[in-house]
Amino acid sequence: MVKHALSGVLRGSPARALHARCRSACSRASARTVIAVPVTGVLLAVILALGLHVNLSASAPRGLYRTVTGRPTQGTWVVACVSPQSAALARARGYLGSGPCAGGVQPVLKPVVAAAGDVVEIGPEAVTINGRRLLSSSTAASDSRGRGLPHVAWGRYVVAAGQVWLVSTRVPNSWDSRYLGPISTAQVWSVAQPVWTVD
């Protein structure tokens, strides 16, 4: 009796109406998904074709950047790969996502603070470039999870030809030359110019 009663409810017109509304809503949702996937793919293809890259890291203003050829000089933003040794640490700790750089990690977007001939002085409290102290440039002893952070030896460095130092002072936990040391210009993919940023 209960079985027959339930069968009657399921076959009744309210159930049919509910089913129809659900099917209609699901169809619209599926259509939106089907449309959204190609549109997103096309948008990404256009962005890449224009030489644009999206930055979501807080170490640089978030937004769109155009990659261009040029020398990485002081004050420019660059897209660069970290060394294989640093990449191994980045993968193990989740500092960088998967990407095409050596070690299978993504490149970083950082500003060049020193190039060939510049003098870098680094200590626990600050980084100084040619006698000018960078704001908010202290070196952290540990990361956000309390794990010890390897860093370059404190001291004075004259930047050699074919090297740059990358330091971002936008956020206190930027993983840059304070921990990585100088970056070879061979590891620099391109100069990056902001096109549209939100912060």
Tab-separated table of C-alpha atoms in Angstrom:
chain	number	residue	atom	x	y	z
A	1	MET	CA	0.000	0.000	0.000
A	2	VAL	CA	2.789	2.371	0.890
A	3	LYS	CA	4.631	1.378	-2.260
A	4	HIS	CA	1.619	2.106	-4.430
A	5	ALA	CA	1.010	5.422	-2.696
A	6	LEU	CA	4.599	6.544	-3.308
A	7	SER	CA	4.371	5.444	-6.913
A	8	GLY	CA	1.280	7.547	-7.319
A	9	VAL	CA	3.023	10.629	-5.888
A	10	LEU	CA	6.029	10.168	-8.145
A	11	ARG	CA	3.820	9.821	-11.189
A	12	GLY	CA	1.604	12.751	-10.231
A	13	SER	CA	1.610	16.077	-12.048
A	14	PRO	CA	3.554	17.978	-9.282
A	15	ALA	CA	6.365	15.490	-9.654
A	16	ARG	CA	6.321	15.826	-13.432
A	17	ALA	CA	6.429	19.615	-13.133
A	18	LEU	CA	9.311	19.434	-10.660
A	19	HIS	CA	11.186	17.050	-12.932
A	20	ALA	CA	10.620	19.336	-15.912
A	21	ARG	CA	11.883	22.381	-13.995
A	22	CYS	CA	14.941	20.453	-12.820
A	23	ARG	CA	15.673	19.206	-16.326
A	24	SER	CA	15.317	22.729	-17.702
A	25	ALA	CA	17.607	24.213	-15.029
A	26	CYS	CA	20.171	21.442	-15.511
A	27	SER	CA	20.103	21.992	-19.258
A	28	ARG	CA	20.730	25.718	-18.792
A	29	ALA	CA	23.576	25.026	-16.355
A	30	SER	CA	25.107	22.522	-18.770
A	31	ALA	CA	24.790	24.998	-21.615
A	32	ARG	CA	26.503	27.687	-19.549
A	33	THR	CA	29.310	25.258	-18.711
A	34	VAL	CA	29.696	24.188	-22.334
A	35	ILE	CA	29.817	27.832	-23.427
A	36	ALA	CA	32.112	28.944	-20.604
A	37	VAL	CA	34.797	26.344	-21.310
A	38	PRO	CA	35.391	27.361	-24.966
A	39	VAL	CA	35.162	31.074	-24.107
A	40	THR	CA	37.733	30.663	-21.332
A	41	GLY	CA	39.972	28.671	-23.664
A	42	VAL	CA	39.690	31.294	-26.400
A	43	LEU	CA	40.403	34.086	-23.919
A	44	LEU	CA	43.528	32.319	-22.652
A	45	ALA	CA	44.664	31.669	-26.222
A	46	VAL	CA	44.238	35.362	-27.082
A	47	ILE	CA	46.112	36.414	-23.934
A	48	LEU	CA	49.031	34.118	-24.765
A	49	ALA	CA	49.036	35.114	-28.443
A	50	LEU	CA	49.374	38.753	-27.415
A	51	GLY	CA	52.328	37.890	-25.194
A	52	LEU	CA	50.292	38.570	-22.063
A	53	HIS	CA	50.554	36.724	-18.773
A	54	VAL	CA	48.308	36.785	-15.726
A	55	ASN	CA	49.949	37.359	-12.336
A	56	LEU	CA	48.090	36.329	-9.189
A	57	SER	CA	51.075	36.445	-6.824
A	58	ALA	CA	51.133	39.183	-4.191
A	59	SER	CA	54.864	39.716	-4.806
A	60	ALA	CA	53.921	41.842	-7.832
A	61	PRO	CA	50.820	43.901	-8.622
A	62	ARG	CA	48.120	41.427	-9.652
A	63	GLY	CA	46.931	41.677	-13.224
A	64	LEU	CA	48.040	41.385	-16.834
A	65	TYR	CA	51.649	41.728	-17.968
A	66	ARG	CA	53.158	41.879	-21.437
A	67	THR	CA	56.427	40.002	-21.886
A	68	VAL	CA	58.949	41.741	-24.113
A	69	THR	CA	62.540	41.246	-25.136
A	70	GLY	CA	65.077	43.423	-23.413
A	71	ARG	CA	67.890	43.478	-20.892
A	72	PRO	CA	66.965	42.936	-17.248
A	73	THR	CA	68.097	46.222	-15.726
A	74	GLN	CA	67.506	47.728	-12.304
A	75	GLY	CA	63.862	48.667	-11.867
A	76	THR	CA	62.417	46.297	-14.473
A	77	TRP	CA	60.111	43.387	-13.750
A	78	VAL	CA	61.223	40.041	-15.116
A	79	VAL	CA	59.888	36.527	-15.541
A	80	ALA	CA	62.607	34.129	-14.414
A	81	CYS	CA	63.247	30.538	-13.409
A	82	VAL	CA	64.868	29.690	-10.097
A	83	SER	CA	67.861	27.363	-9.936
A	84	PRO	CA	67.260	23.591	-9.943
A	85	GLN	CA	68.310	23.443	-6.278
A	86	SER	CA	65.795	26.133	-5.326
A	87	ALA	CA	63.174	24.452	-7.516
A	88	ALA	CA	63.543	21.242	-5.504
A	89	LEU	CA	62.800	23.144	-2.283
A	90	ALA	CA	59.914	24.993	-3.948
A	91	ARG	CA	58.302	21.725	-5.040
A	92	ALA	CA	58.820	20.046	-1.685
A	93	ARG	CA	57.254	22.930	0.232
A	94	GLY	CA	54.683	24.093	-2.292
A	95	TYR	CA	56.170	27.559	-2.808
A	96	LEU	CA	55.697	27.338	-6.592
A	97	GLY	CA	53.187	25.523	-8.752
A	98	SER	CA	54.025	23.151	-11.577
A	99	GLY	CA	55.561	24.737	-14.647
A	100	PRO	CA	58.133	24.565	-17.430
A	101	CYS	CA	61.234	25.628	-15.492
A	102	ALA	CA	63.979	23.200	-14.500
A	103	GLY	CA	62.696	21.051	-11.672
A	104	GLY	CA	59.143	21.275	-13.031
A	105	VAL	CA	58.146	24.540	-11.354
A	106	GLN	CA	56.601	27.746	-12.658
A	107	PRO	CA	58.695	30.889	-13.205
A	108	VAL	CA	58.550	33.840	-10.827
A	109	LEU	CA	57.695	37.483	-11.532
A	110	LYS	CA	60.006	39.773	-9.564
A	111	PRO	CA	61.604	43.225	-9.849
A	112	VAL	CA	65.312	43.594	-10.572
A	113	VAL	CA	66.928	45.543	-7.727
A	114	ALA	CA	70.552	45.077	-8.778
A	115	ALA	CA	72.388	44.242	-12.002
A	116	ALA	CA	76.027	43.894	-13.082
A	117	GLY	CA	78.309	46.251	-11.142
A	118	ASP	CA	75.798	47.119	-8.432
A	119	VAL	CA	76.741	46.549	-4.797
A	120	VAL	CA	74.371	44.486	-2.670
A	121	GLU	CA	74.660	44.332	1.108
A	122	ILE	CA	72.397	41.890	2.864
A	123	GLY	CA	71.763	41.258	6.540
A	124	PRO	CA	68.909	39.999	8.693
A	125	GLU	CA	67.292	43.439	8.943
A	126	ALA	CA	67.583	44.825	5.417
A	127	VAL	CA	68.962	44.687	1.898
A	128	THR	CA	70.988	47.674	0.708
A	129	ILE	CA	71.668	48.434	-2.955
A	130	ASN	CA	74.509	50.859	-3.707
A	131	GLY	CA	74.095	52.292	-0.210
A	132	ARG	CA	70.304	52.673	-0.463
A	133	ARG	CA	68.302	50.604	1.986
A	134	LEU	CA	65.251	48.847	0.566
A	135	LEU	CA	62.106	49.282	2.634
A	136	SER	CA	60.597	46.147	4.165
A	137	SER	CA	63.540	44.014	3.079
A	138	SER	CA	64.361	42.034	6.211
A	139	THR	CA	65.042	38.331	5.799
A	140	ALA	CA	62.648	35.909	7.481
A	141	ALA	CA	64.064	33.071	9.551
A	142	SER	CA	61.123	30.786	8.770
A	143	ASP	CA	58.196	30.505	6.381
A	144	SER	CA	54.491	30.812	7.207
A	145	ARG	CA	54.457	27.236	8.511
A	146	GLY	CA	57.412	27.754	10.799
A	147	ARG	CA	59.889	25.878	8.619
A	148	GLY	CA	63.411	27.253	8.552
A	149	LEU	CA	64.283	29.263	5.442
A	150	PRO	CA	67.729	28.909	3.883
A	151	HIS	CA	69.089	32.336	2.901
A	152	VAL	CA	72.201	33.776	1.294
A	153	ALA	CA	75.145	34.437	3.567
A	154	TRP	CA	75.081	37.889	5.159
A	155	GLY	CA	77.610	40.204	3.590
A	156	ARG	CA	78.541	42.455	0.697
A	157	TYR	CA	78.271	41.356	-2.935
A	158	VAL	CA	79.294	43.021	-6.176
A	159	VAL	CA	76.906	41.749	-8.823
A	160	ALA	CA	78.819	39.916	-11.527
A	161	ALA	CA	78.173	40.213	-15.244
A	162	GLY	CA	75.355	37.897	-16.263
A	163	GLN	CA	73.619	38.100	-12.890
A	164	VAL	CA	70.738	40.031	-11.338
A	165	TRP	CA	69.243	40.240	-7.866
A	166	LEU	CA	65.464	40.044	-7.574
A	167	VAL	CA	63.818	41.373	-4.413
A	168	SER	CA	60.148	42.243	-3.929
A	169	THR	CA	59.293	44.452	-0.960
A	170	ARG	CA	55.526	44.351	-1.557
A	171	VAL	CA	54.946	41.463	0.843
A	172	PRO	CA	57.066	40.276	3.780
A	173	ASN	CA	57.155	36.668	2.591
A	174	SER	CA	58.380	37.160	-0.973
A	175	TRP	CA	60.664	34.273	-1.912
A	176	ASP	CA	63.436	36.054	-3.814
A	177	SER	CA	67.194	36.703	-3.926
A	178	ARG	CA	67.332	37.068	-0.154
A	179	TYR	CA	66.898	33.305	-0.130
A	180	LEU	CA	67.791	32.346	-3.703
A	181	GLY	CA	70.879	34.483	-4.159
A	182	PRO	CA	71.697	36.094	-7.517
A	183	ILE	CA	69.823	34.854	-10.580
A	184	SER	CA	71.665	34.138	-13.818
A	185	THR	CA	70.404	36.237	-16.721
A	186	ALA	CA	70.241	32.945	-18.631
A	187	GLN	CA	67.377	32.022	-16.291
A	188	VAL	CA	65.484	35.221	-17.149
A	189	TRP	CA	62.811	34.507	-19.743
A	190	SER	CA	61.759	38.048	-20.489
A	191	VAL	CA	61.137	41.538	-19.223
A	192	ALA	CA	57.541	42.021	-18.054
A	193	GLN	CA	55.583	45.246	-18.472
A	194	PRO	CA	52.332	45.775	-16.536
A	195	VAL	CA	49.352	46.292	-18.840
A	196	TRP	CA	46.495	46.248	-16.342
A	197	THR	CA	46.819	45.749	-12.591
A	198	VAL	CA	44.389	45.843	-9.693
A	199	ASP	CA	46.694	46.594	-6.757
